[in-house]
mmCIF file of C-alpha atoms in Angstrom:
data_model
loop_
_atom_site.group_PDB
_atom_site.id
_atom_site.type_symbol
_atom_site.label_atom_id
_atom_site.label_comp_id
_atom_site.label_asym_id
_atom_site.label_seq_id
_atom_site.Cartn_x
_atom_site.Cartn_y
_atom_site.Cartn_z
ATOM 1 C CA MET A 1 127.652 -151.121 2.663
ATOM 2 C CA ASP A 2 124.669 -152.893 1.445
ATOM 3 C CA MET A 3 125.330 -155.606 -0.206
ATOM 4 C CA LEU A 4 124.478 -156.418 -3.609
ATOM 5 C CA GLU A 5 123.857 -160.288 -3.864
ATOM 6 C CA ARG A 6 121.433 -161.373 -1.084
ATOM 7 C CA GLY A 7 122.132 -164.654 -2.106
ATOM 8 C CA LYS A 8 124.241 -167.242 -0.357
ATOM 9 C CA ILE A 9 126.047 -170.171 -1.396
ATOM 10 C CA SER A 10 127.912 -173.342 0.210
ATOM 11 C CA ALA A 11 131.252 -173.748 -0.252
ATOM 12 C CA LEU A 12 130.114 -177.139 -2.223
ATOM 13 C CA GLN A 13 127.834 -175.001 -4.600
ATOM 14 C CA MET A 14 131.183 -172.769 -5.147
ATOM 15 C CA ALA A 15 133.160 -176.102 -5.838
ATOM 16 C CA PHE A 16 130.818 -177.284 -7.901
ATOM 17 C CA MET A 17 130.666 -173.660 -9.717
ATOM 18 C CA MET A 18 133.797 -173.717 -10.509
ATOM 19 C CA ASN A 19 134.856 -177.406 -12.423
ATOM 20 C CA PRO A 20 132.657 -176.392 -15.485
ATOM 21 C CA THR A 21 134.345 -173.478 -15.535
ATOM 22 C CA ILE A 22 137.919 -174.046 -16.347
ATOM 23 C CA LEU A 23 136.991 -178.113 -17.715
ATOM 24 C CA ALA A 24 133.994 -176.482 -20.138
ATOM 25 C CA THR A 25 136.196 -175.415 -23.216
ATOM 26 C CA GLY A 26 139.491 -176.538 -21.430
ATOM 27 C CA LEU A 27 138.546 -180.630 -22.024
ATOM 28 C CA LEU A 28 137.774 -179.800 -25.408
ATOM 29 C CA LEU A 29 140.909 -178.171 -26.687
ATOM 30 C CA VAL A 30 143.578 -179.163 -23.480
ATOM 31 C CA PRO A 31 144.854 -182.409 -25.648
ATOM 32 C CA ALA A 32 145.685 -181.236 -28.513
ATOM 33 C CA ILE A 33 147.230 -177.889 -27.570
ATOM 34 C CA THR A 34 149.558 -179.271 -24.810
ATOM 35 C CA ALA A 35 150.391 -182.243 -27.309
ATOM 36 C CA LYS A 36 152.176 -179.352 -29.476
ATOM 37 C CA THR A 37 154.581 -178.548 -26.849
ATOM 38 C CA ALA A 38 154.128 -181.807 -24.487
ATOM 39 C CA LYS A 39 154.499 -184.579 -27.287
ATOM 40 C CA GLN A 40 153.816 -187.648 -24.881
ATOM 41 C CA ASP A 41 154.642 -186.605 -21.945
ATOM 42 C CA LEU A 42 151.649 -184.155 -22.394
ATOM 43 C CA TRP A 43 149.569 -185.829 -19.340
ATOM 44 C CA LEU A 44 152.388 -184.195 -16.807
ATOM 45 C CA SER A 45 151.144 -180.211 -17.814
ATOM 46 C CA PRO A 46 147.979 -180.078 -16.105
ATOM 47 C CA ILE A 47 149.556 -181.543 -13.050
ATOM 48 C CA TRP A 48 152.614 -178.096 -13.310
ATOM 49 C CA ALA A 49 149.333 -175.968 -14.094
ATOM 50 C CA SER A 50 147.656 -176.183 -11.327
ATOM 51 C CA PHE A 51 149.994 -174.526 -9.173
ATOM 52 C CA ILE A 52 148.844 -171.569 -10.761
ATOM 53 C CA GLY A 53 145.152 -172.783 -9.035
ATOM 54 C CA PHE A 54 146.104 -173.333 -5.942
ATOM 55 C CA LEU A 55 148.038 -171.056 -5.715
ATOM 56 C CA ILE A 56 145.049 -168.066 -7.446
ATOM 57 C CA VAL A 57 142.958 -169.462 -4.475
ATOM 58 C CA PHE A 58 145.054 -169.314 -1.710
ATOM 59 C CA VAL A 59 145.378 -165.997 -2.994
ATOM 60 C CA ALA A 60 142.054 -164.772 -2.929
ATOM 61 C CA PHE A 61 141.261 -166.570 0.098
ATOM 62 C CA ARG A 62 143.535 -164.605 2.009
ATOM 63 C CA LEU A 63 142.367 -161.090 0.917
ATOM 64 C CA ASN A 64 139.260 -162.088 1.553
ATOM 65 C CA LYS A 65 140.260 -162.897 4.825
ATOM 66 C CA LEU A 66 141.654 -158.938 5.119
ATOM 67 C CA TYR A 67 138.092 -158.157 3.361
ATOM 68 C CA PRO A 68 135.687 -160.545 4.020
ATOM 69 C CA LYS A 69 132.404 -158.673 2.275
ATOM 70 C CA GLU A 70 133.922 -157.510 -0.681
ATOM 71 C CA THR A 71 134.946 -158.807 -4.144
ATOM 72 C CA MET A 72 137.993 -157.215 -6.596
ATOM 73 C CA PHE A 73 136.274 -154.807 -7.337
ATOM 74 C CA GLU A 74 135.166 -153.062 -4.275
ATOM 75 C CA TYR A 75 138.122 -153.561 -1.701
ATOM 76 C CA SER A 76 140.723 -153.051 -4.582
ATOM 77 C CA GLU A 77 139.747 -149.263 -4.188
ATOM 78 C CA LYS A 78 140.855 -149.714 -0.428
ATOM 79 C CA ILE A 79 143.439 -151.104 -1.062
ATOM 80 C CA LEU A 80 145.025 -148.897 -3.915
ATOM 81 C CA GLY A 81 143.137 -145.717 -3.003
ATOM 82 C CA LYS A 82 140.562 -144.212 -5.316
ATOM 83 C CA ILE A 83 141.515 -143.669 -8.607
ATOM 84 C CA PRO A 84 144.164 -146.832 -8.499
ATOM 85 C CA GLY A 85 141.490 -149.047 -7.640
ATOM 86 C CA LYS A 86 138.857 -147.548 -10.094
ATOM 87 C CA ILE A 87 141.976 -147.785 -12.718
ATOM 88 C CA VAL A 88 141.613 -151.512 -12.117
ATOM 89 C CA GLY A 89 138.213 -152.593 -11.794
ATOM 90 C CA MET A 90 138.143 -150.835 -15.183
ATOM 91 C CA ILE A 91 140.737 -152.981 -16.516
ATOM 92 C CA LEU A 92 139.033 -156.089 -14.902
ATOM 93 C CA VAL A 93 135.647 -154.685 -16.455
ATOM 94 C CA PHE A 94 137.032 -154.604 -19.976
ATOM 95 C CA TYR A 95 138.905 -158.090 -19.534
ATOM 96 C CA TYR A 96 135.442 -159.986 -18.275
ATOM 97 C CA PHE A 97 133.877 -158.898 -21.598
ATOM 98 C CA HIS A 98 136.920 -159.253 -23.195
ATOM 99 C CA VAL A 99 136.829 -163.213 -21.702
ATOM 100 C CA THR A 100 133.356 -164.061 -21.999
ATOM 101 C CA GLY A 101 132.942 -162.819 -25.353
ATOM 102 C CA ILE A 102 135.594 -165.355 -26.273
ATOM 103 C CA ILE A 103 134.052 -168.378 -24.558
ATOM 104 C CA VAL A 104 131.006 -167.891 -25.983
ATOM 105 C CA ARG A 105 132.229 -167.493 -29.544
ATOM 106 C CA GLU A 106 134.165 -170.495 -28.724
ATOM 107 C CA TYR A 107 130.471 -172.283 -27.943
ATOM 108 C CA GLY A 108 129.156 -171.593 -30.903
ATOM 109 C CA GLU A 109 132.744 -172.072 -33.537
ATOM 110 C CA PHE A 110 132.340 -175.329 -31.751
ATOM 111 C CA VAL A 111 128.350 -176.098 -31.867
ATOM 112 C CA SER A 112 128.682 -174.813 -35.792
ATOM 113 C CA GLY A 113 132.006 -176.543 -36.479
ATOM 114 C CA THR A 114 131.260 -180.373 -34.915
ATOM 115 C CA PHE A 115 126.685 -180.306 -35.632
ATOM 116 C CA LEU A 116 124.422 -177.653 -36.358
ATOM 117 C CA HIS A 117 126.543 -176.533 -39.367
ATOM 118 C CA GLN A 118 124.479 -174.450 -41.062
ATOM 119 C CA THR A 119 122.421 -172.256 -38.758
ATOM 120 C CA PRO A 120 124.199 -168.814 -37.852
ATOM 121 C CA MET A 121 126.842 -168.063 -35.664
ATOM 122 C CA LEU A 122 124.444 -165.331 -34.009
ATOM 123 C CA VAL A 123 121.745 -167.673 -33.128
ATOM 124 C CA MET A 124 124.085 -169.563 -31.459
ATOM 125 C CA PHE A 125 125.604 -167.001 -29.546
ATOM 126 C CA SER A 126 122.254 -165.502 -28.614
ATOM 127 C CA THR A 127 120.118 -168.321 -27.350
ATOM 128 C CA MET A 128 122.411 -169.167 -24.704
ATOM 129 C CA ILE A 129 122.981 -165.820 -23.077
ATOM 130 C CA ILE A 130 119.711 -165.254 -22.741
ATOM 131 C CA VAL A 131 119.331 -168.923 -20.741
ATOM 132 C CA SER A 132 122.616 -167.586 -19.285
ATOM 133 C CA SER A 133 121.030 -163.856 -18.605
ATOM 134 C CA MET A 134 117.686 -165.648 -16.789
ATOM 135 C CA ALA A 135 119.643 -168.094 -14.283
ATOM 136 C CA VAL A 136 122.308 -165.022 -13.517
ATOM 137 C CA TYR A 137 118.918 -162.165 -12.969
ATOM 138 C CA GLY A 138 118.130 -164.961 -10.369
ATOM 139 C CA GLY A 139 121.109 -164.476 -8.108
ATOM 140 C CA LEU A 140 123.912 -166.632 -7.287
ATOM 141 C CA GLU A 141 122.271 -169.094 -5.341
ATOM 142 C CA VAL A 142 120.208 -170.071 -9.368
ATOM 143 C CA ILE A 143 123.665 -170.234 -10.162
ATOM 144 C CA GLY A 144 124.591 -172.594 -7.353
ATOM 145 C CA ARG A 145 121.568 -174.966 -7.405
ATOM 146 C CA CYS A 146 121.798 -175.413 -11.103
ATOM 147 C CA SER A 147 125.348 -176.658 -10.972
ATOM 148 C CA GLU A 148 124.705 -178.684 -8.223
ATOM 149 C CA MET A 149 121.970 -180.295 -10.280
ATOM 150 C CA ILE A 150 124.306 -179.766 -13.334
ATOM 151 C CA VAL A 151 127.933 -180.931 -12.581
ATOM 152 C CA PRO A 152 127.849 -184.724 -10.434
ATOM 153 C CA ILE A 153 126.108 -185.257 -13.367
ATOM 154 C CA LEU A 154 128.711 -183.972 -16.015
ATOM 155 C CA LEU A 155 131.562 -185.739 -14.341
ATOM 156 C CA VAL A 156 130.023 -189.023 -13.850
ATOM 157 C CA LEU A 157 128.855 -188.890 -17.631
ATOM 158 C CA TYR A 158 132.864 -188.068 -18.526
ATOM 159 C CA LEU A 159 134.499 -190.875 -16.458
ATOM 160 C CA VAL A 160 131.874 -193.629 -17.898
ATOM 161 C CA ILE A 161 133.349 -192.188 -21.918
ATOM 162 C CA PHE A 162 136.690 -192.787 -20.297
ATOM 163 C CA VAL A 163 135.829 -196.440 -19.232
ATOM 164 C CA MET A 164 134.502 -197.223 -22.414
ATOM 165 C CA LEU A 165 137.492 -196.641 -24.817
ATOM 166 C CA LEU A 166 140.142 -198.218 -22.340
ATOM 167 C CA LYS A 167 139.721 -201.207 -24.418
ATOM 168 C CA ASP A 168 140.730 -199.151 -27.578
ATOM 169 C CA LEU A 169 143.663 -197.524 -25.542
ATOM 170 C CA ASP A 170 147.142 -198.486 -26.558
ATOM 171 C CA THR A 171 149.970 -198.432 -23.290
ATOM 172 C CA LYS A 172 152.803 -198.242 -26.128
ATOM 173 C CA ASN A 173 152.329 -194.157 -27.079
ATOM 174 C CA PHE A 174 153.628 -193.588 -23.680
ATOM 175 C CA PHE A 175 157.378 -193.956 -24.302
ATOM 176 C CA PRO A 176 159.551 -192.532 -23.989
ATOM 177 C CA MET A 177 158.555 -190.572 -20.698
ATOM 178 C CA LEU A 178 160.635 -187.617 -20.469
ATOM 179 C CA GLU A 179 162.435 -188.139 -22.969
ATOM 180 C CA LYS A 180 163.503 -184.624 -23.707
ATOM 181 C CA GLY A 181 163.412 -184.327 -19.580
ATOM 182 C CA LEU A 182 161.125 -181.667 -17.715
ATOM 183 C CA GLY A 183 161.464 -179.153 -20.345
ATOM 184 C CA PRO A 184 158.302 -179.518 -21.987
ATOM 185 C CA SER A 185 155.982 -180.537 -20.222
ATOM 186 C CA LEU A 186 156.073 -177.375 -18.127
ATOM 187 C CA LYS A 187 155.931 -175.198 -21.636
ATOM 188 C CA GLY A 188 153.081 -177.345 -22.542
ATOM 189 C CA SER A 189 151.914 -176.134 -19.751
ATOM 190 C CA ILE A 190 152.253 -172.140 -19.572
ATOM 191 C CA VAL A 191 148.345 -172.163 -22.080
ATOM 192 C CA LEU A 192 147.123 -174.745 -19.127
ATOM 193 C CA GLN A 193 147.581 -172.080 -16.717
ATOM 194 C CA SER A 194 145.651 -169.119 -17.375
ATOM 195 C CA TRP A 195 143.056 -171.225 -17.812
ATOM 196 C CA PHE A 196 143.403 -172.795 -14.014
ATOM 197 C CA SER A 197 144.561 -169.116 -12.951
ATOM 198 C CA GLU A 198 140.436 -168.515 -14.198
ATOM 199 C CA PHE A 199 139.846 -169.751 -9.685
ATOM 200 C CA ILE A 200 140.604 -166.239 -9.654
ATOM 201 C CA LEU A 201 136.732 -165.937 -9.818
ATOM 202 C CA VAL A 202 136.163 -167.343 -6.317
ATOM 203 C CA SER A 203 137.028 -164.117 -4.699
ATOM 204 C CA PHE A 204 133.824 -163.385 -6.751
ATOM 205 C CA PHE A 205 132.139 -165.886 -4.196
ATOM 206 C CA PHE A 206 133.773 -166.285 -0.902
ATOM 207 C CA PRO A 207 131.686 -163.156 -0.130
ATOM 208 C CA TYR A 208 128.586 -165.078 0.157
ATOM 209 C CA LEU A 209 129.870 -168.351 1.068
ATOM 210 C CA ARG A 210 127.552 -169.340 4.015
ATOM 211 C CA ASP A 211 130.607 -171.814 5.098
ATOM 212 C CA GLN A 212 133.780 -169.096 4.703
ATOM 213 C CA ASP A 213 136.222 -171.619 6.939
ATOM 214 C CA LYS A 214 135.402 -174.084 4.379
ATOM 215 C CA GLY A 215 135.925 -171.772 1.626
ATOM 216 C CA MET A 216 139.496 -172.379 0.926
ATOM 217 C CA LYS A 217 139.660 -176.231 0.980
ATOM 218 C CA TRP A 218 136.870 -176.743 -1.278
ATOM 219 C CA GLY A 219 138.330 -173.844 -4.012
ATOM 220 C CA MET A 220 141.731 -176.335 -3.720
ATOM 221 C CA ILE A 221 139.154 -179.749 -4.105
ATOM 222 C CA SER A 222 137.964 -178.000 -6.692
ATOM 223 C CA VAL A 223 141.240 -177.120 -8.596
ATOM 224 C CA PHE A 224 142.511 -180.453 -7.599
ATOM 225 C CA SER A 225 138.901 -182.315 -9.595
ATOM 226 C CA VAL A 226 140.211 -179.672 -12.528
ATOM 227 C CA MET A 227 143.127 -181.063 -12.109
ATOM 228 C CA PHE A 228 142.144 -184.986 -12.422
ATOM 229 C CA TYR A 229 140.062 -184.369 -15.403
ATOM 230 C CA MET A 230 142.482 -182.190 -17.336
ATOM 231 C CA VAL A 231 145.306 -185.054 -17.142
ATOM 232 C CA LEU A 232 142.347 -188.128 -17.981
ATOM 233 C CA THR A 233 142.135 -186.305 -20.984
ATOM 234 C CA ASN A 234 144.852 -185.813 -21.944
ATOM 235 C CA VAL A 235 145.789 -189.750 -20.960
ATOM 236 C CA MET A 236 142.925 -190.103 -22.830
ATOM 237 C CA SER A 237 143.647 -189.032 -25.967
ATOM 238 C CA LEU A 238 147.454 -190.000 -26.437
ATOM 239 C CA LEU A 239 146.911 -193.597 -25.895
ATOM 240 C CA LEU A 240 143.788 -192.904 -28.422
ATOM 241 C CA PHE A 241 145.608 -190.912 -31.016
ATOM 242 C CA GLY A 242 149.181 -191.133 -29.965
ATOM 243 C CA LYS A 243 151.107 -188.431 -32.010
ATOM 244 C CA LEU A 244 148.272 -187.756 -34.043
ATOM 245 C CA THR A 245 146.543 -186.231 -30.959
ATOM 246 C CA ALA A 246 148.375 -182.788 -31.697
ATOM 247 C CA SER A 247 146.272 -182.458 -35.270
ATOM 248 C CA LEU A 248 143.071 -183.019 -34.014
ATOM 249 C CA THR A 249 141.067 -179.887 -32.955
ATOM 250 C CA TYR A 250 138.810 -181.382 -30.755
ATOM 251 C CA PRO A 251 139.662 -184.786 -29.375
ATOM 252 C CA VAL A 252 137.467 -185.619 -26.723
ATOM 253 C CA MET A 253 134.888 -185.400 -29.608
ATOM 254 C CA VAL A 254 136.167 -187.362 -31.714
ATOM 255 C CA ALA A 255 136.885 -190.051 -29.130
ATOM 256 C CA ALA A 256 133.384 -190.466 -28.603
ATOM 257 C CA ARG A 257 132.551 -191.386 -32.247
ATOM 258 C CA TYR A 258 135.213 -194.117 -31.184
ATOM 259 C CA ILE A 259 132.883 -195.799 -28.778
ATOM 260 C CA SER A 260 131.504 -198.902 -30.196
ATOM 261 C CA ILE A 261 130.136 -202.080 -27.321
ATOM 262 C CA ALA A 262 128.876 -204.924 -28.753
ATOM 263 C CA ASP A 263 126.970 -202.696 -31.757
ATOM 264 C CA PHE A 264 124.370 -200.807 -29.641
ATOM 265 C CA LEU A 265 126.152 -198.427 -27.983
ATOM 266 C CA ALA A 266 128.115 -196.470 -30.778
ATOM 267 C CA HIS A 267 128.205 -192.994 -31.385
ATOM 268 C CA LEU A 268 127.940 -191.495 -28.432
ATOM 269 C CA GLU A 269 129.650 -188.152 -29.432
ATOM 270 C CA SER A 270 125.542 -186.122 -29.042
ATOM 271 C CA ILE A 271 126.206 -187.208 -25.429
ATOM 272 C CA VAL A 272 129.406 -185.245 -24.801
ATOM 273 C CA MET A 273 127.473 -182.730 -26.916
ATOM 274 C CA ALA A 274 124.649 -182.012 -24.174
ATOM 275 C CA LEU A 275 126.941 -182.750 -21.303
ATOM 276 C CA TRP A 276 129.685 -179.922 -23.188
ATOM 277 C CA VAL A 277 127.115 -177.308 -23.721
ATOM 278 C CA ALA A 278 125.323 -177.810 -20.089
ATOM 279 C CA GLY A 279 129.479 -176.805 -18.782
ATOM 280 C CA THR A 280 129.570 -174.787 -20.428
ATOM 281 C CA PHE A 281 126.538 -172.885 -19.613
ATOM 282 C CA ILE A 282 127.771 -172.810 -16.343
ATOM 283 C CA LYS A 283 131.307 -170.841 -17.805
ATOM 284 C CA ILE A 284 129.512 -168.375 -20.070
ATOM 285 C CA THR A 285 127.504 -167.880 -16.721
ATOM 286 C CA VAL A 286 129.075 -167.448 -14.574
ATOM 287 C CA PHE A 287 131.903 -165.539 -16.035
ATOM 288 C CA TYR A 288 128.693 -163.435 -16.917
ATOM 289 C CA TYR A 289 127.971 -162.888 -13.258
ATOM 290 C CA ALA A 290 130.874 -162.074 -11.856
ATOM 291 C CA LEU A 291 131.127 -159.377 -15.564
ATOM 292 C CA VAL A 292 127.555 -157.503 -14.247
ATOM 293 C CA LEU A 293 128.269 -157.907 -10.390
ATOM 294 C CA GLY A 294 131.254 -156.281 -10.457
ATOM 295 C CA THR A 295 130.850 -153.945 -13.031
ATOM 296 C CA ALA A 296 127.887 -153.254 -10.810
ATOM 297 C CA GLN A 297 130.018 -152.902 -7.664
ATOM 298 C CA TRP A 298 132.720 -150.498 -9.771
ATOM 299 C CA LEU A 299 129.210 -148.373 -11.435
ATOM 300 C CA LYS A 300 128.350 -148.433 -7.567
ATOM 301 C CA ILE A 301 124.730 -149.438 -8.478
ATOM 302 C CA SER A 302 122.415 -150.714 -5.934
ATOM 303 C CA ASP A 303 121.082 -153.163 -7.832
ATOM 304 C CA PHE A 304 122.456 -155.439 -10.647
ATOM 305 C CA ARG A 305 120.233 -156.347 -12.288
ATOM 306 C CA PRO A 306 118.821 -153.810 -14.782
ATOM 307 C CA ILE A 307 122.043 -153.928 -16.291
ATOM 308 C CA VAL A 308 122.131 -158.187 -17.447
ATOM 309 C CA LEU A 309 120.278 -157.373 -20.195
ATOM 310 C CA PRO A 310 122.177 -154.769 -21.890
ATOM 311 C CA ILE A 311 126.040 -156.496 -20.554
ATOM 312 C CA GLY A 312 123.937 -159.641 -22.212
ATOM 313 C CA PHE A 313 123.693 -157.855 -25.560
ATOM 314 C CA LEU A 314 127.617 -156.183 -25.785
ATOM 315 C CA LEU A 315 128.625 -160.202 -24.979
ATOM 316 C CA ILE A 316 127.095 -161.393 -28.658
ATOM 317 C CA LEU A 317 128.331 -158.234 -29.427
ATOM 318 C CA PHE A 318 131.985 -158.967 -28.123
ATOM 319 C CA GLY A 319 131.420 -163.087 -28.911
ATOM 320 C CA VAL A 320 131.424 -161.685 -32.565
ATOM 321 C CA TRP A 321 134.527 -159.517 -32.510
ATOM 322 C CA SER A 322 136.524 -161.572 -30.290
ATOM 323 C CA ALA A 323 137.844 -163.690 -33.712
ATOM 324 C CA PRO A 324 137.567 -163.896 -37.268
ATOM 325 C CA ASN A 325 136.853 -167.562 -37.292
ATOM 326 C CA LEU A 326 138.261 -170.445 -35.686
ATOM 327 C CA GLN A 327 141.935 -171.132 -36.856
ATOM 328 C CA VAL A 328 142.588 -166.870 -35.189
ATOM 329 C CA LEU A 329 140.951 -167.856 -32.573
ATOM 330 C CA SER A 330 142.698 -171.845 -31.938
ATOM 331 C CA HIS A 331 146.398 -169.859 -32.144
ATOM 332 C CA PHE A 332 145.508 -166.777 -29.931
ATOM 333 C CA LEU A 333 144.322 -169.275 -27.002
ATOM 334 C CA SER A 334 147.730 -171.311 -27.780
ATOM 335 C CA THR A 335 149.655 -168.021 -27.802
ATOM 336 C CA SER A 336 149.361 -165.025 -26.595
ATOM 337 C CA ALA A 337 145.963 -165.277 -24.486
ATOM 338 C CA ALA A 338 148.388 -167.175 -21.682
ATOM 339 C CA PHE A 339 150.308 -164.030 -21.202
ATOM 340 C CA TYR A 340 147.317 -162.203 -21.687
ATOM 341 C CA LEU A 341 145.484 -163.879 -18.939
ATOM 342 C CA LEU A 342 148.179 -164.850 -16.578
ATOM 343 C CA SER A 343 149.256 -161.168 -16.412
ATOM 344 C CA ILE A 344 145.568 -160.142 -15.114
ATOM 345 C CA GLN A 345 144.751 -162.834 -13.482
ATOM 346 C CA VAL A 346 147.327 -164.140 -11.630
ATOM 347 C CA GLY A 347 149.112 -159.893 -11.961
ATOM 348 C CA ILE A 348 146.572 -158.046 -10.185
ATOM 349 C CA PRO A 349 145.611 -160.768 -7.365
ATOM 350 C CA VAL A 350 148.690 -161.188 -5.798
ATOM 351 C CA PHE A 351 149.582 -157.461 -6.642
ATOM 352 C CA LEU A 352 146.833 -156.239 -4.341
ATOM 353 C CA LEU A 353 147.328 -159.528 -1.381
ATOM 354 C CA ILE A 354 150.975 -157.667 -1.626
ATOM 355 C CA ILE A 355 149.987 -154.327 -0.856
ATOM 356 C CA ALA A 356 147.332 -155.059 1.649
ATOM 357 C CA LEU A 357 150.047 -156.746 3.138
ATOM 358 C CA ILE A 358 152.125 -154.495 3.781
ATOM 359 C CA LYS A 359 149.564 -151.710 4.453
ATOM 360 C CA LYS A 360 148.500 -154.119 7.262
ATOM 361 C CA LYS A 361 152.698 -154.015 8.944
ATOM 362 C CA ARG A 362 152.895 -150.580 8.402
ATOM 363 C CA GLN A 363 149.353 -149.826 10.349
ATOM 364 C CA GLN A 364 150.116 -153.083 13.262
ATOM 365 C CA MET A 365 154.587 -151.493 13.498
ATOM 366 C CA LYS A 366 151.773 -147.356 13.329
ATOM 367 C CA GLY A 367 149.506 -149.232 16.100
ATOM 368 C CA SER A 368 152.277 -150.623 18.250
ATOM 369 C CA ILE A 369 154.626 -146.923 18.427
ATOM 370 C CA THR A 370 151.846 -145.364 19.441
ATOM 371 C CA GLY A 371 150.398 -148.433 21.775
#
């Protein structure tokens, strides 16, 4: 099989790519969504949700061990047979179209809602897709290097914001802890599980790692760092806003407006904005790349570059179609989206792994009988 992607990335670059892929939209929306159900135990929710992330990285790694040079689009045909495999591929293509469209929409809604009130949404979608399509066109190495440059800065600056808020935090908001047992925090983790399940994207990168043996380790580290930042964000929102957290759309943005140190450091929301746009650029690019690569493999095209722009154009349309407004989008993301995302991002890979292991066992039994 002639590999579509000739580039190679390191496992560390993959970990950097996955970090904003989960966190970019997560950090903005997570505190409010979890606070609605988990109340003051919202800091526990990301910890429960991260188990899905660890599971998915493990499943992707096991599948990669069985089919080291192939992505989910390719080995689903080998595992299930040609036609069922093609159907799974088709579901994944449509799924990634839809989800990437939603991410583009979240980006547009956030920028127009907080900063560029007069700019048409279409302009925002188009500019982001143009920049992302350049990175996707450059291939995996370009995306890996972008992440390597951008992500460490994002993570450090985010910690700095947290440190600057320390003096305003009120630990009384933590209590009463586990007032209604573990139920509320577990319920609050359902939506987060769907975010963590996006780690299935590592299955698109494992075949192209220079150090495949380290893939699992760095995948797990990436899940852990996402969990750490989500817990940190939830703690920060809880201690700053208390019960108000659930009613704010973007708690982190409001928190950044809070910061003022000795009169000269104030209004840091523009920094949060810059951080967030950079993170979302990587998130959209990673999803966009998985969609382009997957579509090319599904259609058996020898080069994915010719379909980058047409798919980009369709993503702008999906961004427009995905929801009529922010309220509908938020409602979808905090309710039915979790089951939709989990059924595809956890259901399909786990199903594929089970079938693949059964087939392998049968072959070994056949081999031992004939041997």
